[in-house]
Amino acid sequence: AGLDQWCTVVIGDTKTASDWLTSEPKLKDNPTVFFVPLEEQKAWLDLPGEIGSFMSKVPYTHFARKNIGFLYAILRGATLVYDFD
């Protein structure tokens, strides 16, 4: 989140508060940190085509949800994704 031309994407899940980002003092005003709450992800289920289809196949409370973050970053122009836990 502090590196030039990099951003951090956080994908919420069933145990993540929808206000997670705003409750984190060091992150809430950081323009390079993006949080996608579960409510927003559920709206993506209604998207036509491949995105809606993809979203319907990603289980809740599963490691595979990080793929939503990859998709989010790529759709916003990322050319490189670094994955860490």
JSON list of C-alpha atoms in Angstrom, two decimals:
[
{"chain": "A", "resi": 1, "resn": "ALA", "atom": "CA", "xyz": [0.00, 0.00, 0.00]},
{"chain": "A", "resi": 2, "resn": "GLY", "atom": "CA", "xyz": [2.97, 2.32, 0.39]},
{"chain": "A", "resi": 3, "resn": "LEU", "atom": "CA", "xyz": [4.77, 1.55, -2.87]},
{"chain": "A", "resi": 4, "resn": "ASP", "atom": "CA", "xyz": [4.51, 3.79, -5.92]},
{"chain": "A", "resi": 5, "resn": "GLN", "atom": "CA", "xyz": [2.19, 2.42, -8.60]},
{"chain": "A", "resi": 6, "resn": "TRP", "atom": "CA", "xyz": [1.05, -0.45, -6.35]},
{"chain": "A", "resi": 7, "resn": "CYS", "atom": "CA", "xyz": [-2.22, -0.92, -4.55]},
{"chain": "A", "resi": 8, "resn": "THR", "atom": "CA", "xyz": [-3.65, -3.37, -2.07]},
{"chain": "A", "resi": 9, "resn": "VAL", "atom": "CA", "xyz": [-6.97, -5.10, -2.69]},
{"chain": "A", "resi": 10, "resn": "VAL", "atom": "CA", "xyz": [-8.80, -6.68, 0.24]},
{"chain": "A", "resi": 11, "resn": "ILE", "atom": "CA", "xyz": [-11.73, -8.99, -0.48]},
{"chain": "A", "resi": 12, "resn": "GLY", "atom": "CA", "xyz": [-14.27, -9.26, 2.31]},
{"chain": "A", "resi": 13, "resn": "ASP", "atom": "CA", "xyz": [-15.97, -12.52, 3.25]},
{"chain": "A", "resi": 14, "resn": "THR", "atom": "CA", "xyz": [-18.76, -13.61, 5.57]},
{"chain": "A", "resi": 15, "resn": "LYS", "atom": "CA", "xyz": [-16.72, -12.83, 8.70]},
{"chain": "A", "resi": 16, "resn": "THR", "atom": "CA", "xyz": [-15.47, -9.43, 7.49]},
{"chain": "A", "resi": 17, "resn": "ALA", "atom": "CA", "xyz": [-17.33, -6.35, 8.67]},
{"chain": "A", "resi": 18, "resn": "SER", "atom": "CA", "xyz": [-18.67, -4.28, 5.78]},
{"chain": "A", "resi": 19, "resn": "ASP", "atom": "CA", "xyz": [-17.02, -1.19, 7.31]},
{"chain": "A", "resi": 20, "resn": "TRP", "atom": "CA", "xyz": [-13.65, -2.90, 7.73]},
{"chain": "A", "resi": 21, "resn": "LEU", "atom": "CA", "xyz": [-11.68, -0.32, 5.78]},
{"chain": "A", "resi": 22, "resn": "THR", "atom": "CA", "xyz": [-13.16, 2.71, 7.52]},
{"chain": "A", "resi": 23, "resn": "SER", "atom": "CA", "xyz": [-12.50, 1.10, 10.90]},
{"chain": "A", "resi": 24, "resn": "GLU", "atom": "CA", "xyz": [-8.77, 0.77, 10.17]},
{"chain": "A", "resi": 25, "resn": "PRO", "atom": "CA", "xyz": [-7.20, 4.17, 11.06]},
{"chain": "A", "resi": 26, "resn": "LYS", "atom": "CA", "xyz": [-3.98, 3.64, 9.09]},
{"chain": "A", "resi": 27, "resn": "LEU", "atom": "CA", "xyz": [-5.79, 2.46, 5.97]},
{"chain": "A", "resi": 28, "resn": "LYS", "atom": "CA", "xyz": [-9.09, 4.32, 5.69]},
{"chain": "A", "resi": 29, "resn": "ASP", "atom": "CA", "xyz": [-7.65, 7.42, 4.01]},
{"chain": "A", "resi": 30, "resn": "ASN", "atom": "CA", "xyz": [-5.10, 5.57, 1.91]},
{"chain": "A", "resi": 31, "resn": "PRO", "atom": "CA", "xyz": [-6.02, 5.92, -1.79]},
{"chain": "A", "resi": 32, "resn": "THR", "atom": "CA", "xyz": [-4.04, 2.80, -2.69]},
{"chain": "A", "resi": 33, "resn": "VAL", "atom": "CA", "xyz": [-6.07, 0.43, -0.50]},
{"chain": "A", "resi": 34, "resn": "PHE", "atom": "CA", "xyz": [-9.27, -0.98, -1.98]},
{"chain": "A", "resi": 35, "resn": "PHE", "atom": "CA", "xyz": [-11.77, -3.00, 0.01]},
{"chain": "A", "resi": 36, "resn": "VAL", "atom": "CA", "xyz": [-14.54, -4.94, -1.71]},
{"chain": "A", "resi": 37, "resn": "PRO", "atom": "CA", "xyz": [-17.19, -5.83, 0.88]},
{"chain": "A", "resi": 38, "resn": "LEU", "atom": "CA", "xyz": [-19.31, -8.93, 0.52]},
{"chain": "A", "resi": 39, "resn": "GLU", "atom": "CA", "xyz": [-22.39, -6.84, -0.31]},
{"chain": "A", "resi": 40, "resn": "GLU", "atom": "CA", "xyz": [-20.68, -5.46, -3.41]},
{"chain": "A", "resi": 41, "resn": "GLN", "atom": "CA", "xyz": [-19.47, -8.91, -4.41]},
{"chain": "A", "resi": 42, "resn": "LYS", "atom": "CA", "xyz": [-23.01, -10.26, -4.18]},
{"chain": "A", "resi": 43, "resn": "ALA", "atom": "CA", "xyz": [-24.13, -7.59, -6.65]},
{"chain": "A", "resi": 44, "resn": "TRP", "atom": "CA", "xyz": [-21.57, -8.97, -9.11]},
{"chain": "A", "resi": 45, "resn": "LEU", "atom": "CA", "xyz": [-23.51, -12.24, -9.16]},
{"chain": "A", "resi": 46, "resn": "ASP", "atom": "CA", "xyz": [-26.11, -10.45, -11.29]},
{"chain": "A", "resi": 47, "resn": "LEU", "atom": "CA", "xyz": [-23.62, -9.28, -13.90]},
{"chain": "A", "resi": 48, "resn": "PRO", "atom": "CA", "xyz": [-24.11, -10.90, -17.29]},
{"chain": "A", "resi": 49, "resn": "GLY", "atom": "CA", "xyz": [-21.54, -13.12, -18.91]},
{"chain": "A", "resi": 50, "resn": "GLU", "atom": "CA", "xyz": [-18.31, -14.46, -17.57]},
{"chain": "A", "resi": 51, "resn": "ILE", "atom": "CA", "xyz": [-18.02, -12.27, -14.47]},
{"chain": "A", "resi": 52, "resn": "GLY", "atom": "CA", "xyz": [-21.40, -13.25, -13.05]},
{"chain": "A", "resi": 53, "resn": "SER", "atom": "CA", "xyz": [-20.72, -16.86, -13.92]},
{"chain": "A", "resi": 54, "resn": "PHE", "atom": "CA", "xyz": [-17.30, -16.73, -12.25]},
{"chain": "A", "resi": 55, "resn": "MET", "atom": "CA", "xyz": [-18.69, -15.13, -9.10]},
{"chain": "A", "resi": 56, "resn": "SER", "atom": "CA", "xyz": [-21.34, -17.81, -8.75]},
{"chain": "A", "resi": 57, "resn": "LYS", "atom": "CA", "xyz": [-18.65, -20.49, -8.62]},
{"chain": "A", "resi": 58, "resn": "VAL", "atom": "CA", "xyz": [-16.45, -18.95, -5.90]},
{"chain": "A", "resi": 59, "resn": "PRO", "atom": "CA", "xyz": [-17.49, -20.37, -2.50]},
{"chain": "A", "resi": 60, "resn": "TYR", "atom": "CA", "xyz": [-17.76, -18.27, 0.64]},
{"chain": "A", "resi": 61, "resn": "THR", "atom": "CA", "xyz": [-15.22, -18.77, 3.43]},
{"chain": "A", "resi": 62, "resn": "HIS", "atom": "CA", "xyz": [-12.81, -20.37, 0.98]},
{"chain": "A", "resi": 63, "resn": "PHE", "atom": "CA", "xyz": [-9.24, -19.64, -0.04]},
{"chain": "A", "resi": 64, "resn": "ALA", "atom": "CA", "xyz": [-10.41, -19.36, -3.66]},
{"chain": "A", "resi": 65, "resn": "ARG", "atom": "CA", "xyz": [-12.02, -15.98, -2.90]},
{"chain": "A", "resi": 66, "resn": "LYS", "atom": "CA", "xyz": [-8.65, -14.32, -3.43]},
{"chain": "A", "resi": 67, "resn": "ASN", "atom": "CA", "xyz": [-9.33, -14.83, -7.13]},
{"chain": "A", "resi": 68, "resn": "ILE", "atom": "CA", "xyz": [-11.99, -12.13, -6.84]},
{"chain": "A", "resi": 69, "resn": "GLY", "atom": "CA", "xyz": [-9.20, -9.77, -5.86]},
{"chain": "A", "resi": 70, "resn": "PHE", "atom": "CA", "xyz": [-7.18, -10.79, -8.89]},
{"chain": "A", "resi": 71, "resn": "LEU", "atom": "CA", "xyz": [-10.17, -10.14, -11.13]},
{"chain": "A", "resi": 72, "resn": "TYR", "atom": "CA", "xyz": [-10.83, -6.80, -9.43]},
{"chain": "A", "resi": 73, "resn": "ALA", "atom": "CA", "xyz": [-7.23, -5.69, -10.00]},
{"chain": "A", "resi": 74, "resn": "ILE", "atom": "CA", "xyz": [-7.08, -6.86, -13.61]},
{"chain": "A", "resi": 75, "resn": "LEU", "atom": "CA", "xyz": [-10.35, -5.15, -14.49]},
{"chain": "A", "resi": 76, "resn": "ARG", "atom": "CA", "xyz": [-8.88, -1.93, -13.13]},
{"chain": "A", "resi": 77, "resn": "GLY", "atom": "CA", "xyz": [-5.73, -2.14, -15.22]},
{"chain": "A", "resi": 78, "resn": "ALA", "atom": "CA", "xyz": [-3.26, -4.16, -13.16]},
{"chain": "A", "resi": 79, "resn": "THR", "atom": "CA", "xyz": [-0.55, -5.69, -15.30]},
{"chain": "A", "resi": 80, "resn": "LEU", "atom": "CA", "xyz": [1.13, -7.47, -12.40]},
{"chain": "A", "resi": 81, "resn": "VAL", "atom": "CA", "xyz": [-0.43, -9.09, -9.33]},
{"chain": "A", "resi": 82, "resn": "TYR", "atom": "CA", "xyz": [1.55, -10.10, -6.26]},
{"chain": "A", "resi": 83, "resn": "ASP", "atom": "CA", "xyz": [-0.19, -12.61, -3.99]},
{"chain": "A", "resi": 84, "resn": "PHE", "atom": "CA", "xyz": [0.70, -13.06, -0.34]},
{"chain": "A", "resi": 85, "resn": "ASP", "atom": "CA", "xyz": [-0.95, -14.31, 2.82]}
]
